[in-house]
Amino acid sequence: MNYRHAFHAGNFADCMKHALLIWLLRALFRKPAPVFVLDTHAGRGRYDLTAGPAERTGEWRAGIGRLLDDPPAALADYVGLVRAEGLYPGSPALIRALLREGDRLACCELHPEDCAALKIEFGRDAQVAVHRRDAWEALGALLPPRERRGLVLIDPPYEEQGEFAHLVAGLHAGWSRFRGGVFAAWYPIKHRAPVRAFHAALADSGIRDIVAAELWVREPLDPGRLNGCGLVVINPPYGFEPAAADILAALLDRLGERESGEGTAMIRLANE
Ligand SMILES: C[S@@+](CC[C@H](N)C(=O)[O-])C[C@H]1O[C@@H](n2cnc3c(N)ncnc32)[C@H](O)[C@@H]1O
């Protein structure tokens, strides 16, 4: 396991994933019934952007660094939460900040150091369970939740060949066990061919009601570079598509590299 999220925390891909995640959670929390959130690849929870790996790469400067001052309306909720949290909040910290009494969060993280950091942060928190457990195995073991309402965030590191196929299989397995759940899965866009194949595999998977939200900050031509990213959402809550389009447009305006070929897209991969 070589991937360490600390090098990338707060970059444009985190901004996109976290801004959309917050919208999805707010939508689930509109109804009073308890919600279960499963964060399958949780990372360490919080990141100091002014020191260590994040400071060395400086990726956050082209991400959250461009949003903190005077955020556009579509990003105000996300940026407000980041500001309120102090250290840059990863997905577990953002989710925890929004949980209501009676909601639950389960975080899975395989890296020993990052998992230990999560256990320190959430060890005494009765609403949060931290597992040093394989994400793909957790999709079988922890679903369906007793609440019967919830969101599953799947955010793999894409270190290995075949991660897109792994993700399709994981989404299918999770959705088969928890058909009413909202699933959100992040993916990288380096160049188009693997993304097209991934979309086609999802469209053929039998899963219903899937949309993909995409942002690319420069044309996705260089397979060695993260040029953009997407979030596949199964069972998107009412209003997701127009709200996500506004969030993506605001992100592109601040984070796009002002080259031809940058852009956003909302793509429906399967109907309800
Ligand atoms: C992209 S990072 C997660 C970032 C986090 N979701 C966030 O938004 O703040 C992916 C994480 O998955 C962990 N990981 C990799 N393979 C895993 C697996 N099979 N099961 C659980 N965690 C895994 C890595 O150690 C890494 O911390």
Coordinates of C-alpha atoms and ligand atoms in Angstrom, one line a residue:
M1 CA 0.0 0.0 0.0
N2 CA 2.0 3.0 -1.3
Y3 CA -0.8 5.5 -1.6
R4 CA -1.0 8.1 1.1
H5 CA -3.8 10.6 0.8
A6 CA -1.9 13.2 2.8
F7 CA 0.1 14.2 -0.3
H8 CA -3.1 15.0 -2.1
A9 CA -5.4 16.4 0.6
G10 CA -7.4 19.4 -0.4
N11 CA -6.5 19.2 -4.1
F12 CA -9.1 19.8 -6.8
A13 CA -10.2 16.2 -6.7
D14 CA -10.9 16.4 -2.9
C15 CA -12.8 19.6 -3.4
M16 CA -15.1 18.0 -6.0
K17 CA -15.6 14.8 -4.0
H18 CA -16.2 16.6 -0.7
A19 CA -18.5 19.3 -2.1
L20 CA -20.7 16.7 -3.7
L21 CA -20.6 14.4 -0.7
I22 CA -21.8 17.2 1.5
W23 CA -24.7 17.9 -0.8
L24 CA -25.7 14.2 -0.8
L25 CA -25.6 14.0 3.0
R26 CA -27.6 17.1 3.4
A27 CA -30.2 15.6 1.1
L28 CA -30.4 12.4 3.1
F29 CA -30.7 14.4 6.3
R30 CA -33.8 16.2 5.1
K31 CA -35.8 13.3 6.4
P32 CA -35.7 12.7 10.2
A33 CA -35.2 8.8 10.1
P34 CA -31.7 7.7 11.1
V35 CA -29.0 7.3 8.5
F36 CA -26.0 5.0 8.2
V37 CA -22.9 6.1 6.4
L38 CA -20.2 3.7 5.3
D39 CA -16.8 5.3 4.2
T40 CA -15.0 2.3 2.7
H41 CA -11.7 4.0 2.0
A42 CA -11.6 6.5 4.8
G43 CA -8.0 7.8 4.9
R44 CA -6.7 9.4 8.2
G45 CA -9.6 11.9 8.7
R46 CA -7.7 15.2 8.9
Y47 CA -4.8 16.8 7.2
D48 CA -2.4 19.6 8.0
L49 CA -2.0 21.4 4.7
T50 CA 0.8 23.7 6.1
A51 CA 3.3 20.9 7.0
G52 CA 4.5 17.4 5.9
P53 CA 3.3 15.7 2.7
A54 CA 0.6 18.2 1.8
E55 CA 2.9 21.1 2.2
R56 CA 5.6 19.3 0.1
T57 CA 3.3 18.7 -2.9
G58 CA 1.3 21.9 -2.5
E59 CA -1.5 20.3 -4.5
W60 CA -4.0 22.0 -2.1
R61 CA -3.0 25.4 -3.4
A62 CA -4.7 24.7 -6.7
G63 CA -7.7 23.2 -4.9
I64 CA -9.1 24.4 -1.5
G65 CA -6.5 27.2 -1.5
R66 CA -8.4 28.8 -4.4
L67 CA -11.8 28.5 -2.7
L68 CA -11.3 29.8 0.8
D69 CA -11.6 33.5 0.0
D70 CA -15.1 34.5 -1.1
P71 CA -16.4 31.1 -2.1
P72 CA -19.1 31.0 -4.7
A73 CA -22.6 30.3 -3.4
A74 CA -22.6 26.7 -4.7
L75 CA -19.5 25.9 -2.6
A76 CA -20.3 28.0 0.5
D77 CA -21.5 25.0 2.5
Y78 CA -18.4 22.9 1.8
V79 CA -16.0 25.8 2.4
G80 CA -17.8 26.8 5.5
L81 CA -17.4 23.3 6.9
V82 CA -13.7 23.2 6.0
R83 CA -13.1 26.5 7.7
A84 CA -15.0 25.3 10.8
E85 CA -12.9 22.1 11.1
G86 CA -9.5 23.8 11.2
L87 CA -7.2 21.1 9.8
Y88 CA -8.4 20.1 6.3
P89 CA -11.2 17.5 6.9
G90 CA -11.1 14.3 5.0
S91 CA -14.3 12.4 4.3
P92 CA -14.7 10.9 7.8
A93 CA -14.4 14.3 9.5
L94 CA -16.8 15.9 7.1
I95 CA -19.4 13.1 7.5
R96 CA -19.0 13.2 11.3
A97 CA -19.5 16.9 11.4
L98 CA -22.9 16.5 9.7
L99 CA -24.2 13.4 11.6
R100 CA -27.3 14.0 13.8
E101 CA -28.0 12.1 17.0
G102 CA -29.0 8.6 16.1
D103 CA -27.0 8.5 12.8
R104 CA -24.0 6.2 12.5
L105 CA -20.7 6.2 10.6
A106 CA -18.5 3.2 9.8
C107 CA -15.0 3.9 8.5
C108 CA -12.7 1.3 6.9
E109 CA -9.1 2.0 6.4
L110 CA -6.4 -0.6 5.8
H111 CA -3.2 1.4 6.2
P112 CA -2.0 0.9 9.8
E113 CA -1.0 4.5 10.5
D114 CA -4.0 6.1 9.0
C115 CA -6.3 3.6 10.7
A116 CA -4.5 4.4 14.0
A117 CA -5.1 8.1 13.5
L118 CA -8.8 7.4 12.9
K119 CA -9.0 5.4 16.0
I120 CA -7.5 8.2 18.0
E121 CA -9.9 10.7 16.6
F122 CA -13.1 8.6 16.9
G123 CA -12.2 6.0 19.6
R124 CA -14.5 7.5 22.2
D125 CA -17.3 8.4 19.7
A126 CA -20.3 6.1 20.1
Q127 CA -21.6 7.1 16.7
V128 CA -18.5 6.2 14.8
A129 CA -17.0 2.7 14.3
V130 CA -13.4 2.4 12.8
H131 CA -12.4 -0.8 11.2
R132 CA -9.0 -1.9 9.9
R133 CA -10.8 -3.9 7.2
D134 CA -10.7 -4.4 3.5
A135 CA -13.2 -2.0 1.8
W136 CA -14.5 -4.6 -0.7
E137 CA -15.1 -7.2 2.0
A138 CA -16.8 -4.5 4.2
L139 CA -19.4 -3.9 1.4
G140 CA -20.6 -7.4 2.0
A141 CA -20.2 -7.5 5.7
L142 CA -21.7 -4.1 6.7
L143 CA -24.6 -3.9 4.3
P144 CA -27.5 -3.7 4.5
P145 CA -27.6 -1.4 7.6
R146 CA -30.3 -1.8 10.1
E147 CA -31.4 1.8 9.4
R148 CA -32.3 0.8 5.8
R149 CA -31.3 4.4 4.8
G150 CA -27.8 5.4 4.1
L151 CA -24.9 6.5 1.9
V152 CA -21.8 4.4 0.9
L153 CA -18.7 6.4 -0.1
I154 CA -16.2 4.4 -2.1
D155 CA -12.9 6.3 -2.7
P156 CA -10.2 3.8 -3.8
P157 CA -6.6 4.9 -4.4
Y158 CA -6.4 3.4 -8.0
E159 CA -2.9 2.1 -7.3
E160 CA -3.4 -1.1 -9.2
Q161 CA -4.5 -2.2 -12.6
G162 CA -8.1 -3.3 -12.8
E163 CA -9.4 -0.9 -10.1
F164 CA -12.3 0.2 -12.4
A165 CA -13.4 -3.4 -12.8
H166 CA -13.0 -3.9 -9.1
L167 CA -15.2 -0.9 -8.5
V168 CA -17.9 -2.1 -10.8
A169 CA -17.9 -5.4 -9.0
G170 CA -17.9 -3.7 -5.6
L171 CA -20.8 -1.4 -6.6
H172 CA -22.8 -4.3 -7.9
A173 CA -22.2 -6.3 -4.7
G174 CA -23.0 -3.4 -2.4
W175 CA -26.1 -2.4 -4.4
S176 CA -27.4 -6.0 -4.5
R177 CA -27.4 -6.0 -0.7
F178 CA -28.7 -2.5 -0.2
R179 CA -30.8 -1.5 -3.2
G180 CA -32.2 1.6 -1.6
G181 CA -28.8 3.0 -0.5
V182 CA -27.1 6.0 -2.1
F183 CA -23.7 5.0 -3.4
A184 CA -21.1 7.5 -4.3
A185 CA -17.8 6.3 -5.9
W186 CA -14.9 8.6 -6.9
Y187 CA -12.8 7.9 -9.9
P188 CA -9.8 9.5 -11.7
I189 CA -9.9 10.9 -15.2
K190 CA -6.5 10.8 -16.8
H191 CA -7.5 10.0 -20.3
R192 CA -10.9 9.1 -21.7
A193 CA -10.6 5.5 -22.8
P194 CA -10.7 3.8 -19.4
V195 CA -13.5 6.1 -18.2
R196 CA -15.6 5.2 -21.3
A197 CA -15.1 1.5 -20.6
F198 CA -16.0 2.0 -16.9
H199 CA -19.2 3.9 -17.9
A200 CA -20.1 1.1 -20.3
A201 CA -19.5 -1.6 -17.7
L202 CA -21.8 0.2 -15.2
A203 CA -24.5 0.8 -17.8
D204 CA -24.4 -3.0 -18.5
S205 CA -24.2 -4.0 -14.8
G206 CA -28.0 -4.2 -14.2
I207 CA -27.7 -1.5 -11.5
R208 CA -30.5 1.1 -11.8
D209 CA -30.5 4.9 -11.5
I210 CA -26.9 5.9 -12.0
V211 CA -25.4 9.3 -12.8
A212 CA -21.8 10.4 -13.2
A213 CA -20.7 13.9 -12.3
E214 CA -17.4 14.9 -13.9
L215 CA -14.9 17.8 -13.7
W216 CA -11.7 18.0 -15.7
V217 CA -9.4 21.0 -15.1
R218 CA -7.5 20.4 -18.4
E219 CA -8.1 18.2 -21.4
P220 CA -7.8 14.6 -20.3
L221 CA -5.0 13.6 -22.8
D222 CA -2.0 12.8 -20.6
P223 CA -2.5 9.3 -19.1
G224 CA 0.2 10.0 -16.6
R225 CA -1.6 12.9 -15.0
L226 CA -4.7 13.5 -13.0
N227 CA -6.6 15.8 -15.3
G228 CA -10.0 15.4 -13.9
C229 CA -12.2 13.2 -11.8
G230 CA -15.7 11.9 -11.5
L231 CA -18.3 10.8 -8.9
V232 CA -20.7 8.0 -9.9
V233 CA -23.9 8.2 -7.8
I234 CA -26.4 5.4 -7.6
N235 CA -29.9 6.4 -6.4
P236 CA -29.1 10.1 -6.5
P237 CA -31.5 12.0 -4.2
Y238 CA -34.1 14.4 -5.8
G239 CA -32.4 17.5 -7.2
F240 CA -28.9 16.1 -7.4
E241 CA -28.3 16.6 -11.1
P242 CA -29.0 20.4 -11.2
A243 CA -27.3 21.0 -7.8
A244 CA -24.2 19.0 -8.8
A245 CA -24.1 20.9 -12.2
D246 CA -23.9 24.2 -10.2
I247 CA -21.2 22.8 -7.9
L248 CA -19.2 21.6 -10.8
A249 CA -19.5 24.9 -12.7
A250 CA -18.4 26.8 -9.6
L251 CA -15.4 24.4 -9.2
L252 CA -14.4 24.8 -12.9
D253 CA -14.6 28.5 -12.7
R254 CA -12.1 28.6 -9.7
L255 CA -10.0 25.5 -10.4
G256 CA -10.0 25.1 -14.2
E257 CA -6.6 25.8 -15.8
R258 CA -8.2 28.1 -18.3
E259 CA -7.1 25.9 -21.2
S260 CA -9.4 24.8 -24.0
G261 CA -10.6 21.3 -23.2
E262 CA -11.5 21.8 -19.5
G263 CA -15.1 21.2 -18.6
T264 CA -17.8 19.4 -16.6
A265 CA -20.4 16.8 -17.4
M266 CA -23.5 15.2 -15.9
I267 CA -24.0 11.8 -17.5
R268 CA -26.9 9.5 -16.9
L269 CA -25.6 5.9 -17.1
A270 CA -28.8 4.0 -16.1
N271 CA -32.4 5.1 -15.6
E272 CA -34.5 4.4 -12.5
Ligands
LIG1 C1 -8.2 8.3 -1.7 S1 -7.8 7.8 -0.1 C2 -9.2 8.1 0.9 C3 -9.5 9.6 1.1 C4 -10.7 9.8 1.9 N1 -11.9 9.1 1.4 C5 -11.1 11.3 1.9 O1 -11.9 11.7 1.1 O2 -10.6 12.0 2.8 C6 -7.9 6.0 -0.2 C7 -7.5 5.3 1.1 O3 -7.9 3.9 1.0 C8 -7.0 3.2 1.7 N2 -7.1 1.8 1.2 C9 -6.5 1.3 0.1 N3 -7.0 0.1 -0.2 C10 -7.9 -0.2 0.7 C11 -8.8 -1.3 1.0 N4 -8.7 -2.4 0.2 N5 -9.6 -1.3 2.0 C12 -9.6 -0.2 2.8 N6 -8.8 0.9 2.7 C13 -8.0 0.9 1.6 C14 -5.7 3.9 1.5 O4 -4.8 3.6 2.6 C15 -6.1 5.3 1.5 O5 -6.0 5.9 2.8

